[in-house]
Coordinates of C-alpha atoms and ligand atoms in Angstrom, one line a residue:
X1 CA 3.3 143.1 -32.6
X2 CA 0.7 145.5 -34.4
X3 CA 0.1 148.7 -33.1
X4 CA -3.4 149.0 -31.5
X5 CA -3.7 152.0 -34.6
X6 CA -3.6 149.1 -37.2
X7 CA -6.0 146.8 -35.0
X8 CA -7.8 150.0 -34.8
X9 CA -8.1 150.8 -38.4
X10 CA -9.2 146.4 -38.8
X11 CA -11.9 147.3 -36.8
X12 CA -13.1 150.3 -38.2
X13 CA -13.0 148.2 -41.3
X14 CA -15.2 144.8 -40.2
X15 CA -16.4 145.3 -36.8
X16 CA -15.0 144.8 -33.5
X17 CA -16.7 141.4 -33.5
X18 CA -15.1 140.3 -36.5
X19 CA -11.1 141.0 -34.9
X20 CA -9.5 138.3 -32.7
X21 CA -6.7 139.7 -30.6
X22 CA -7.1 137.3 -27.7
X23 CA -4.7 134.8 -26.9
X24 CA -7.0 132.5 -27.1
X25 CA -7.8 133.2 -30.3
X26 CA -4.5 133.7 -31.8
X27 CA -3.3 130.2 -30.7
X28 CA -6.1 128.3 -32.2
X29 CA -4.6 130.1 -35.6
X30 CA -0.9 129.3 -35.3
X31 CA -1.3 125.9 -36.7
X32 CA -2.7 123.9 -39.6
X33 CA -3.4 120.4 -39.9
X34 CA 0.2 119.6 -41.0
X35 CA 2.7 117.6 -38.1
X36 CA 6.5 118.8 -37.7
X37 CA 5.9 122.4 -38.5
X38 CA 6.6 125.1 -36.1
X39 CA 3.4 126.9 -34.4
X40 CA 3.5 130.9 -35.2
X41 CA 0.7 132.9 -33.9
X42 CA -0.1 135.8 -36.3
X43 CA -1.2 139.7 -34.6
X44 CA -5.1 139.2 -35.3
X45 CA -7.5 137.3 -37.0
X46 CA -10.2 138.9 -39.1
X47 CA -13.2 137.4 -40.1
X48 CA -14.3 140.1 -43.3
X49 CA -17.7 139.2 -44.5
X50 CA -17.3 140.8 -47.9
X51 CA -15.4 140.8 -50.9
X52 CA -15.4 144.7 -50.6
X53 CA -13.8 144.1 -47.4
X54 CA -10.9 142.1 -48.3
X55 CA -9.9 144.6 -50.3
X56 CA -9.5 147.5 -47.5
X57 CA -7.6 145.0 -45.5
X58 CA -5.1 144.4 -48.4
X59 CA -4.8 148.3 -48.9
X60 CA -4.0 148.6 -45.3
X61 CA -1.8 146.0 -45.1
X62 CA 0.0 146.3 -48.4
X63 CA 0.6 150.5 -46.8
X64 CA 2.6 149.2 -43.9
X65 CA 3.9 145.9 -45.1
X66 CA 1.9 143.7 -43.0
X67 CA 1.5 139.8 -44.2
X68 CA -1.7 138.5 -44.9
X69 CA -2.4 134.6 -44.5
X70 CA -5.7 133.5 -46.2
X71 CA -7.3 130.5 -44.1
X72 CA -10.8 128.2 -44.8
X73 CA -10.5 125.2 -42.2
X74 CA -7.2 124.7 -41.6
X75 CA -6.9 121.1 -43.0
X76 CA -4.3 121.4 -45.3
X77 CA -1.1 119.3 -45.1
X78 CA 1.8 121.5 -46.1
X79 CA 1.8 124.4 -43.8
X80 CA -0.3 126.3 -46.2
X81 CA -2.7 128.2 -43.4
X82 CA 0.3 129.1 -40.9
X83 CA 1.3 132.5 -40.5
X84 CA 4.9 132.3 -40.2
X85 CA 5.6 135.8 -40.4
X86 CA 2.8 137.1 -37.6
X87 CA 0.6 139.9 -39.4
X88 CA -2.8 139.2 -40.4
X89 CA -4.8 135.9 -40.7
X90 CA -7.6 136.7 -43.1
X91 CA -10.2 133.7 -42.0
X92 CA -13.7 132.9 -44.4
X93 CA -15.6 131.4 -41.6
X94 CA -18.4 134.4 -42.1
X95 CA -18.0 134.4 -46.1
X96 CA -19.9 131.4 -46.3
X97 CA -23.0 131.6 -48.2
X98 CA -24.1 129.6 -51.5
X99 CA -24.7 132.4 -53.4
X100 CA -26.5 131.1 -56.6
X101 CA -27.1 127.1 -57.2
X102 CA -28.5 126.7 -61.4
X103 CA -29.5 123.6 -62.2
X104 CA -30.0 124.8 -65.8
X105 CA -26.7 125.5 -66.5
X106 CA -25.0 122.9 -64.0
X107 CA -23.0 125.4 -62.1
X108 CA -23.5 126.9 -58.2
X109 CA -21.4 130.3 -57.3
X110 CA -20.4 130.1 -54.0
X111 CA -18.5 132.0 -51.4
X112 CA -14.8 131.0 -50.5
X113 CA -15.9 129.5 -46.7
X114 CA -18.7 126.9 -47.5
X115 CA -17.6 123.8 -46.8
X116 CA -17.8 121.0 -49.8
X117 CA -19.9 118.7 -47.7
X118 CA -22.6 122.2 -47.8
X119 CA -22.8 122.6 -51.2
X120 CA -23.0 118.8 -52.0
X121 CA -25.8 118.7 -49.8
X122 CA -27.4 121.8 -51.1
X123 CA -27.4 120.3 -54.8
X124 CA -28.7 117.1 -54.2
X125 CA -31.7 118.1 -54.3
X126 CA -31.0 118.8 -58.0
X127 CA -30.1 115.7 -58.3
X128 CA -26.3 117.1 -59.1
X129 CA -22.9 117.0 -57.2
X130 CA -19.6 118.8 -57.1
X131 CA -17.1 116.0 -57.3
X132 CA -13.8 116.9 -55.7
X133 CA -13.7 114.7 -52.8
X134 CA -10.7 115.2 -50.5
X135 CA -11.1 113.0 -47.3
X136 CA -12.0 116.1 -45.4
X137 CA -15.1 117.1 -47.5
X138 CA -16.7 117.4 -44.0
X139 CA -14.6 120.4 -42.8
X140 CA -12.7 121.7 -45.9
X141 CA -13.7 124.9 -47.8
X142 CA -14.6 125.6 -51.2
X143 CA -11.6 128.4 -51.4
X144 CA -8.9 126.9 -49.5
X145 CA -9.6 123.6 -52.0
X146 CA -9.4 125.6 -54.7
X147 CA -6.2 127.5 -53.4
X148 CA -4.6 123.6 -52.7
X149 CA -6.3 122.4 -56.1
X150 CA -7.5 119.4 -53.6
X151 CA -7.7 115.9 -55.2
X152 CA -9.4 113.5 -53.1
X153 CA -11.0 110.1 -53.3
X154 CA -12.8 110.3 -57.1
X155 CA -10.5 112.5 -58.5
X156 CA -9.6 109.2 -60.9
X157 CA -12.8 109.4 -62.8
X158 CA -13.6 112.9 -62.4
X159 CA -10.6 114.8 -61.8
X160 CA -9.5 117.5 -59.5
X161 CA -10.3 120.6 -58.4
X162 CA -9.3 122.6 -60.8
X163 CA -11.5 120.4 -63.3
X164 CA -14.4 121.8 -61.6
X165 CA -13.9 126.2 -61.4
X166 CA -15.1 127.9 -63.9
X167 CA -14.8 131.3 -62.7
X168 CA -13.4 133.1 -59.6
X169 CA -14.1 137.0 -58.2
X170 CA -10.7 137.4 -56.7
X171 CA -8.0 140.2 -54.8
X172 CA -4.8 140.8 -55.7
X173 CA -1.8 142.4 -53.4
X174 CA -3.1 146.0 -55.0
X175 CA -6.4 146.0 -53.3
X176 CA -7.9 145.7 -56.9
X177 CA -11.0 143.1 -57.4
X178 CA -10.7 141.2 -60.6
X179 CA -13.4 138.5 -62.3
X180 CA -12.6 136.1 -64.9
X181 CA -14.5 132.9 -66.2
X182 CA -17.9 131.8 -65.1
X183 CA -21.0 129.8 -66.4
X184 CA -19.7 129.3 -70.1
X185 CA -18.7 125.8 -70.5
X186 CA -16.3 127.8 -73.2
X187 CA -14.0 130.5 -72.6
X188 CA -10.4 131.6 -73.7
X189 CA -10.7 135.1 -73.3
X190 CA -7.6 136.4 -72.0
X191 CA -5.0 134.1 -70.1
X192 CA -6.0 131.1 -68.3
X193 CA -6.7 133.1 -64.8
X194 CA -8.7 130.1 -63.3
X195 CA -5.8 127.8 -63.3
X196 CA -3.3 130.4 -62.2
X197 CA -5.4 131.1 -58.9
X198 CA -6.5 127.4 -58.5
X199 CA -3.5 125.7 -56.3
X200 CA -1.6 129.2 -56.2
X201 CA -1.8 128.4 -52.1
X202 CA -3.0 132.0 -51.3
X203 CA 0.5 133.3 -52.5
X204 CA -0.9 134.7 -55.6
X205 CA -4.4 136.2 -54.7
X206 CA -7.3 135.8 -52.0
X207 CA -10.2 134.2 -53.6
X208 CA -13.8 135.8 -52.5
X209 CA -16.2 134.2 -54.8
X210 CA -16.1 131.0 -56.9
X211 CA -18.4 129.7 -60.1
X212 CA -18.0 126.0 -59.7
X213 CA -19.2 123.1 -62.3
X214 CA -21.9 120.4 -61.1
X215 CA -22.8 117.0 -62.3
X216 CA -25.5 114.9 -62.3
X217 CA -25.3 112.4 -59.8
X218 CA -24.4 108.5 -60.8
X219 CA -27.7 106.7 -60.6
X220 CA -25.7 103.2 -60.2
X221 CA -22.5 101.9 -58.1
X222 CA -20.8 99.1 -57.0
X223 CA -18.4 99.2 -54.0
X224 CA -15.6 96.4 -54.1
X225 CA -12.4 95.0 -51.8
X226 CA -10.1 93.6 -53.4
X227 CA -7.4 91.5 -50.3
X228 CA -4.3 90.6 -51.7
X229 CA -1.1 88.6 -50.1
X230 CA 1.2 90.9 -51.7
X231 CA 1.8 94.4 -52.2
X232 CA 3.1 93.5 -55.8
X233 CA -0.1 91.7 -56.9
X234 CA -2.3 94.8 -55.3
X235 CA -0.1 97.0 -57.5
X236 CA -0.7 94.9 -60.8
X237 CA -4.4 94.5 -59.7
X238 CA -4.2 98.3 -60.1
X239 CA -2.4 98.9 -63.6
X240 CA -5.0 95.7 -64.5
X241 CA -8.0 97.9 -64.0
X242 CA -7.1 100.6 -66.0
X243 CA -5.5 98.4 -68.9
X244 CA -8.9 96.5 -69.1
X245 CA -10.3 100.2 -69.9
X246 CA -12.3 100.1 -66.6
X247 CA -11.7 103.9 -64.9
X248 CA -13.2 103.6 -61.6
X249 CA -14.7 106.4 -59.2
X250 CA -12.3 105.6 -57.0
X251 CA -9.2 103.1 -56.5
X252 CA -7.6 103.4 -53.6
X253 CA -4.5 100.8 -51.5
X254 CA -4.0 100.6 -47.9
X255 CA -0.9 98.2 -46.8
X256 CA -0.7 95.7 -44.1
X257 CA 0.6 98.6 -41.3
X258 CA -2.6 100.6 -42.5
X259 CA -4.8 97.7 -42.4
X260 CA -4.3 96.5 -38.6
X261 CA -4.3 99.7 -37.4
X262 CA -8.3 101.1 -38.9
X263 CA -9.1 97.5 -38.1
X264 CA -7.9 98.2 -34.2
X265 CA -9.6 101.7 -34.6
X266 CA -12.7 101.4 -36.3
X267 CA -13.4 97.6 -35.8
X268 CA -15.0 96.7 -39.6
X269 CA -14.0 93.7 -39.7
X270 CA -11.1 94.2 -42.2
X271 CA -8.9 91.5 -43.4
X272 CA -5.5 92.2 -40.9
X273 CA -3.8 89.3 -42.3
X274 CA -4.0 90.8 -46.2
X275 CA -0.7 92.6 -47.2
X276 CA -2.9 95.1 -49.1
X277 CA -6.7 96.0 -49.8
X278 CA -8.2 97.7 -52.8
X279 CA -11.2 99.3 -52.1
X280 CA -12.7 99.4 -55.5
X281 CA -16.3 101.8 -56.8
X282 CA -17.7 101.7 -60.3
X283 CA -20.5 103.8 -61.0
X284 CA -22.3 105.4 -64.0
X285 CA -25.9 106.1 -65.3
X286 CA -26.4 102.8 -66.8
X287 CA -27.0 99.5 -64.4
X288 CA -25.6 97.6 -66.9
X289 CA -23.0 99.2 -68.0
X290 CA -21.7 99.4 -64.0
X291 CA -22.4 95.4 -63.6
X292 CA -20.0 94.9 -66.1
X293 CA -17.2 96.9 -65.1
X294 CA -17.8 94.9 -62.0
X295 CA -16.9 92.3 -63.6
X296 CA -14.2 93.6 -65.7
X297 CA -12.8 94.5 -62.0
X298 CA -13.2 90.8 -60.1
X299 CA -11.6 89.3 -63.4
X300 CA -8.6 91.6 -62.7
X301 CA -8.8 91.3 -59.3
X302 CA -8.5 87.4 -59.1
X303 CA -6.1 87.1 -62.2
X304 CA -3.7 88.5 -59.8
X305 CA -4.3 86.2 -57.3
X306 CA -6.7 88.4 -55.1
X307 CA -10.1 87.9 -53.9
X308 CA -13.3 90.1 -54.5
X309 CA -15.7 91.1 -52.1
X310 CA -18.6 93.1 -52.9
X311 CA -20.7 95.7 -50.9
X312 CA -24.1 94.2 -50.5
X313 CA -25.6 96.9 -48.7
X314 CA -25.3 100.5 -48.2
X315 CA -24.3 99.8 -44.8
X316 CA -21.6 97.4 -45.9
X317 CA -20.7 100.3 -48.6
X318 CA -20.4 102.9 -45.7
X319 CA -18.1 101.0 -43.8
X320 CA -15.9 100.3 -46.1
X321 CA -15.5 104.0 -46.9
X322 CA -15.5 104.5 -43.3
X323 CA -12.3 102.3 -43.7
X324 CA -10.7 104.3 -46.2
X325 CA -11.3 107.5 -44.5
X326 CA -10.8 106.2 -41.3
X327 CA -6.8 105.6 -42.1
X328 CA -5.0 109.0 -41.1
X329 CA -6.7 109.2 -37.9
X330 CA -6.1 105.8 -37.4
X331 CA -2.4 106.2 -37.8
X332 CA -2.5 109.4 -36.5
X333 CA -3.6 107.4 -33.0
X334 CA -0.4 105.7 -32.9
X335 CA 2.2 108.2 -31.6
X336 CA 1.9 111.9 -31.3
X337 CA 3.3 112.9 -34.4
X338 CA 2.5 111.8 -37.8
X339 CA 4.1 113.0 -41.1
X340 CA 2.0 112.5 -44.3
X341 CA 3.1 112.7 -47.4
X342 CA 1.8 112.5 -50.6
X343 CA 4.9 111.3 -53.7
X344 CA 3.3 110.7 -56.5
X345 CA 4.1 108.8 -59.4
X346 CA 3.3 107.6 -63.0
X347 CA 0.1 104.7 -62.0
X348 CA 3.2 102.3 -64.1
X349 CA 5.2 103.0 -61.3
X350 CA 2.9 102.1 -58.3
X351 CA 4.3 98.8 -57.3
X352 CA 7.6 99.7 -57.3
X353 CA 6.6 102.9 -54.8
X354 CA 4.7 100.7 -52.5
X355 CA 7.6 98.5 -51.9
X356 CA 10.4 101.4 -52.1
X357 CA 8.1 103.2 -49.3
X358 CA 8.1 100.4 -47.1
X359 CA 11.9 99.7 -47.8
X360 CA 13.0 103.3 -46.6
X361 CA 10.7 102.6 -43.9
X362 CA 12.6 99.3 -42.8
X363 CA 16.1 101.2 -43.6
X364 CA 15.2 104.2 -41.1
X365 CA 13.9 102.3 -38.4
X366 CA 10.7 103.5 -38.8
X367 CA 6.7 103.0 -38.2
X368 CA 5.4 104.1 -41.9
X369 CA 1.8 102.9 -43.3
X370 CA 1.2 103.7 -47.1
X371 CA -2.7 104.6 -48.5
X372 CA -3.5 106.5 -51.0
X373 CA -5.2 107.3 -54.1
X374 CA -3.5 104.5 -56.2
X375 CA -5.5 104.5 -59.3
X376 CA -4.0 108.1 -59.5
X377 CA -0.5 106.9 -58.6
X378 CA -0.5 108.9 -55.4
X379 CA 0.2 107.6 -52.6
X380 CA 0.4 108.6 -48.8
X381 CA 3.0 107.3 -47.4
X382 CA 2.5 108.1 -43.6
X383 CA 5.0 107.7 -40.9
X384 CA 4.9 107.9 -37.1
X385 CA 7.2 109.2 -34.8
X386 CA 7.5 110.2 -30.9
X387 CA 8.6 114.5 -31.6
X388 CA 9.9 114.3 -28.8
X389 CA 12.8 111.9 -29.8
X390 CA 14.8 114.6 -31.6
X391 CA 17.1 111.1 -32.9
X392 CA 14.3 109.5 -34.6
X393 CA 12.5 112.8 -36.1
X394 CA 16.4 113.1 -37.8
X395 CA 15.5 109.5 -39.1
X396 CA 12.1 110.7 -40.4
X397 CA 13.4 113.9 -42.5
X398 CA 15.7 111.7 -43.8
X399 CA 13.2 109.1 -44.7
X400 CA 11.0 111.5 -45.9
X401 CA 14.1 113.2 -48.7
X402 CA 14.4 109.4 -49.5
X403 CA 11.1 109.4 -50.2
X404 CA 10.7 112.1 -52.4
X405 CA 14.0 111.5 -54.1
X406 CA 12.8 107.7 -55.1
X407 CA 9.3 109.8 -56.4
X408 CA 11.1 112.4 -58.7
X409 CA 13.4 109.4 -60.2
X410 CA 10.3 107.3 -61.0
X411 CA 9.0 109.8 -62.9
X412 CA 6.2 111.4 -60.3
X413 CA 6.0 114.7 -58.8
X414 CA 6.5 116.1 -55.1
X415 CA 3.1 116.4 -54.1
X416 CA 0.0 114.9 -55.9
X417 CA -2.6 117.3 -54.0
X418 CA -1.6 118.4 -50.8
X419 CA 0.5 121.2 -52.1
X420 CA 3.9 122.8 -51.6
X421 CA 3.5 125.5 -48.6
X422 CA 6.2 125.5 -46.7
X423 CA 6.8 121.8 -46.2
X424 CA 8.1 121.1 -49.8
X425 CA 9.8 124.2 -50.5
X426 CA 13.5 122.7 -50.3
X427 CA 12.5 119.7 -52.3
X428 CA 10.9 122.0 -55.4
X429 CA 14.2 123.1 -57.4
X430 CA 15.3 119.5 -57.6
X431 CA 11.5 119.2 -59.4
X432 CA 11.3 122.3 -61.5
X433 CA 15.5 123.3 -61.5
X434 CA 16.4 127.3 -61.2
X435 CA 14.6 128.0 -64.5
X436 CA 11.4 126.7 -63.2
X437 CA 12.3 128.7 -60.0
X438 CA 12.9 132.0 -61.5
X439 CA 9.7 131.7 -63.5
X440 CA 7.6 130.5 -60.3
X441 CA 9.3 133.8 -58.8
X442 CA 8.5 136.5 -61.4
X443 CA 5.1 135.7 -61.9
X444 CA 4.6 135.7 -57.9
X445 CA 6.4 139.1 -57.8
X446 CA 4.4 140.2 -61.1
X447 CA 1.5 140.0 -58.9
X448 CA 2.5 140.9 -55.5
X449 CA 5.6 142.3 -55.2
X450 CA 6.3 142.8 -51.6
X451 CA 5.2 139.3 -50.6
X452 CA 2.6 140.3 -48.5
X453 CA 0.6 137.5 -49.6
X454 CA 0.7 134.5 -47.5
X455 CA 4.9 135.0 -47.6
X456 CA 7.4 131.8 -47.1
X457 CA 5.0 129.5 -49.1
X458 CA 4.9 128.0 -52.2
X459 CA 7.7 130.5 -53.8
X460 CA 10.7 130.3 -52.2
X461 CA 12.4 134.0 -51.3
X462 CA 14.9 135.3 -53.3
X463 CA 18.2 135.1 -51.8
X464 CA 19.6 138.8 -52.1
Ligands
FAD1 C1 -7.5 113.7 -42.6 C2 -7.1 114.5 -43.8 C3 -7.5 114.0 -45.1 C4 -7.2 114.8 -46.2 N1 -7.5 114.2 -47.5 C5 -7.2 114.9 -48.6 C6 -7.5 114.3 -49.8 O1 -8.0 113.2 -50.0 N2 -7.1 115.0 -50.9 C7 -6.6 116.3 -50.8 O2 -6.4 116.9 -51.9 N3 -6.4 116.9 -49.7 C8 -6.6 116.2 -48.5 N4 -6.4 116.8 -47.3 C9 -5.8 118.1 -47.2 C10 -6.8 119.3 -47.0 O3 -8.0 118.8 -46.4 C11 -7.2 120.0 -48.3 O4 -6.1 120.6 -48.8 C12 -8.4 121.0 -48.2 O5 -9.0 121.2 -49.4 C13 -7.9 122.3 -47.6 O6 -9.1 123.1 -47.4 P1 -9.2 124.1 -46.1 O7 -10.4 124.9 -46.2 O8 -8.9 123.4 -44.9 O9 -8.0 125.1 -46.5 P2 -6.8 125.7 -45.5 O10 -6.0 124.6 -44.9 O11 -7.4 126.7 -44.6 O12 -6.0 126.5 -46.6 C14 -5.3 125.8 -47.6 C15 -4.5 126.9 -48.4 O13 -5.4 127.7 -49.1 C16 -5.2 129.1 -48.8 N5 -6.5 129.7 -48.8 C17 -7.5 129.4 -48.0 N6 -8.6 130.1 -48.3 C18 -8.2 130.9 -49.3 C19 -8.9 131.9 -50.1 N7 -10.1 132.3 -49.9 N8 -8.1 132.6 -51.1 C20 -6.8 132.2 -51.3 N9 -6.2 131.3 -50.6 C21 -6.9 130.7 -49.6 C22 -4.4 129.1 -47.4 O14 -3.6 130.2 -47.3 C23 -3.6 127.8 -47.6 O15 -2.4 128.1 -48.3 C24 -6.6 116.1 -46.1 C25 -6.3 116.6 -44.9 C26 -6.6 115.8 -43.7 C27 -6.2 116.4 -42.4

């Protein structure tokens, strides 16, 4: 526990309004969104509504060696947000302003709590949006997506998070405030200090201000379901698309497990007997350029022996997103603990996940739905267990090594976008081996050196 001198000293520092003690409080910010993690509740929360502020707190906790855990919404799915060792969870619920949108330039600065969803609505009036579309644009901030370099739904077409910062005003383990990038569409002065902080998980630096990049919105789109009877047909359907030069908004597979169960929930009308769906948008400036990648996409689509439906109406359009979005909490509805993951492997390699996933499934005895991004080649395989059946969560870490150990041989990578934080740690040697290690360790000790930034994430501990 703090002493009440440091909790003082907090307060002294933000406002007694702005420092949770209660146990109330300190609950709601033991957990994240991830399953299968233990809960940890940290000493206090503070809510600092200033850049200037996060800095005193990082003075006073770097002086007596108290951890700090950065925290937007608390969505993440790798145990980025949880404060395993107590101390201090620094939350941006008050830093939450749009500080600058310019349509001139195309870019909006923004502080690290606004959600995506805000500022998407703020620059639509410009006729402009910030792409990165992770399925919880709703809730999700603009710092902890930068800190996970969140994916999402259209990163296909218009990339990732990191894609989209230009700049960042951000505070390092000294206390010290440093700025780097910003509304040049050029820079490569200095090292590349936006991609070092975007998807450093908090372990590196606490992000307080963020120049982010803006496009004009598509003008046209077509939304597309592709059924299929087989998982292997859906997979070719995929590496079809992309070999017929067509680069969608968004491609993205649910299996047969995924598909009865948002049916069941959401009641849209999906196809339960298909053993896979696409859901397929094309979109662009130009009508006709969009028509005929429609085309391009129903060709591929029923040369591998699927058929093509296409949104007629926006309604029809929302629901089939509402479909896509709707299929963790659909699975999550299941049982009372569900463990998502998110392999990812070369787009070649799709097929052969989709099937390996539901293999391990079969071998383990277990309840596993895949979904995911597939025109990225990362996929969600998602499986659903009772916690309190200590014999079948063994099954599930098992099936869950399997997992990544079939993702890593195929070529892919442990996580395509929902990070490493604690949940991945043990898998990220067999990734990056000891040399990749060391080097993930000296530049984390470079910059802080007596891991008080958000500490058993990310960088594994050294073992002396
Ligand atoms: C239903 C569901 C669907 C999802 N879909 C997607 C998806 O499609 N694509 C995808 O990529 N992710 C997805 N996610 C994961 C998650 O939503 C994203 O990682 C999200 O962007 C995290 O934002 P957050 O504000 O909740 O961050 P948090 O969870 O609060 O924090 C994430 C990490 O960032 C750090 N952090 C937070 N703020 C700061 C800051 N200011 N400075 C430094 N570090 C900071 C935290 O310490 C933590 O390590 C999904 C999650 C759920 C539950």
């Amino acid at each position: 526990m703090l002493d009440q001198n440091i909790i003082e000293q907090l307060e002294a520092l933000v406002g007694k309004e702005n420092v949770l003690t209660g146990k109330v409080d300190l609950v709601a910010y033991s957990y994240d969104a991830t399953a299968d993690l233990p809960r940890q509740m940290p000493d206090v929360v503070v809510l600092p509504t200033s850049a200037e502020m996060v800095q005193e707190i990082v003075r006073l906790a770097r002086r007596n060696k108290i951890a700090i855990y950065p925290r937007g919404a608390g969505t993440n799915l790798s145990g980025g947000a949880v404060p395993l060792k107590k101390g201090i969870v620094l939350s941006f619920q008050k830093m939450n302003a749009i500080l600058e949108v310019d349509a001139a330039n195309l870019t909006a600065v923004v502080q690290p709590g606004v959600v995506i969803a805000a500022l998407n609505s703020a620059v639509a009036q410009h006729g402009l949006i910030y792409p990165p579309d992770p399925g919880t644009v709703a809730t999700a901030t603009m710092g902890g997506s930068a800190a996970e370099n969140s994916g999402g739904l259209r990163g296909l077409k218009y990339g990732v998070t990191k894609n989209y910062i230009m700049g960042m005003e951000v505070v390092l383990a000294s206390g010290e405030k440093v700025r780097f990038g910003g509304k040049t569409v050029k820079n490569v002065t200095a090292y590349d200090f936006s991609n070092l902080f975007v998807g450093s998980e908090g372990t590196l630096g606490i992000i307080t201000e963020l120049t982010a990049k803006l496009i004009p919105a598509p003008k046209y789109r077509r939304t597309m379901m592709g059924v299929f009877k087989s998982l292997a047909d859906a997979g070719n359907a995929v590496a079809g698309i992309i070999a017929a030069q067509v680069i969608p908004a968004t491609l993205e597979i649910m299996d047969r497990m995924t598909i009865r169960t948002v049916e069941d929930f959401a009641h849209i009308g999906l196809p339960v007997d298909a053993e896979s769906l696409l859901l397929i948008e094309v979109d662009g400036m130009s009508e006709d350029v969009v028509r005929a990648e429609a085309e391009a996409v129903m060709q591929v689509v029923t040369g591998n022996n699927g058929d093509l439906k296409t949104a007629e109406t926006d309604q029809e359009r929302d629901q089939l997103w509402t479909a896509r979005r709707n299929a963790l909490p659909a699975l999550a509805s299941l049982n009372n603990m569900v463990v998502l993951e998110d392999a990812t492997v070369p787009r070649s390699r799709i097929t052969d996940m989709l099937i390996a996933c539901q293999d391990i499934g079969k071998k383990y005895n277990l309840t596993l739905g895949t979904f995911g991004h597939a025109g990225d080649g990362n996929l969600h395989p998602t499986i659903l267990c009772d916690k309190r059946n200590q014999e079948e969560v063994a099954r599930v870490h098992k099936a869950v090594d399997e997992i990544f150990e079939v993702a890593l041989r195929f070529g892919g990578t442990l996580s395509g976008e929902h990070g490493i934080g604690v949940a991945k740690m043990k898998y990220l040697g067999d990734e990056l081996g000891q040399s990749g290690l060391n080097l993930m360790r000296n530049i984390k000790e470079a910059l802080d050196p007596e891991y008080i930034l958000n500490p058993g994430k990310m960088v594994p501990l050294r073992e002396n």
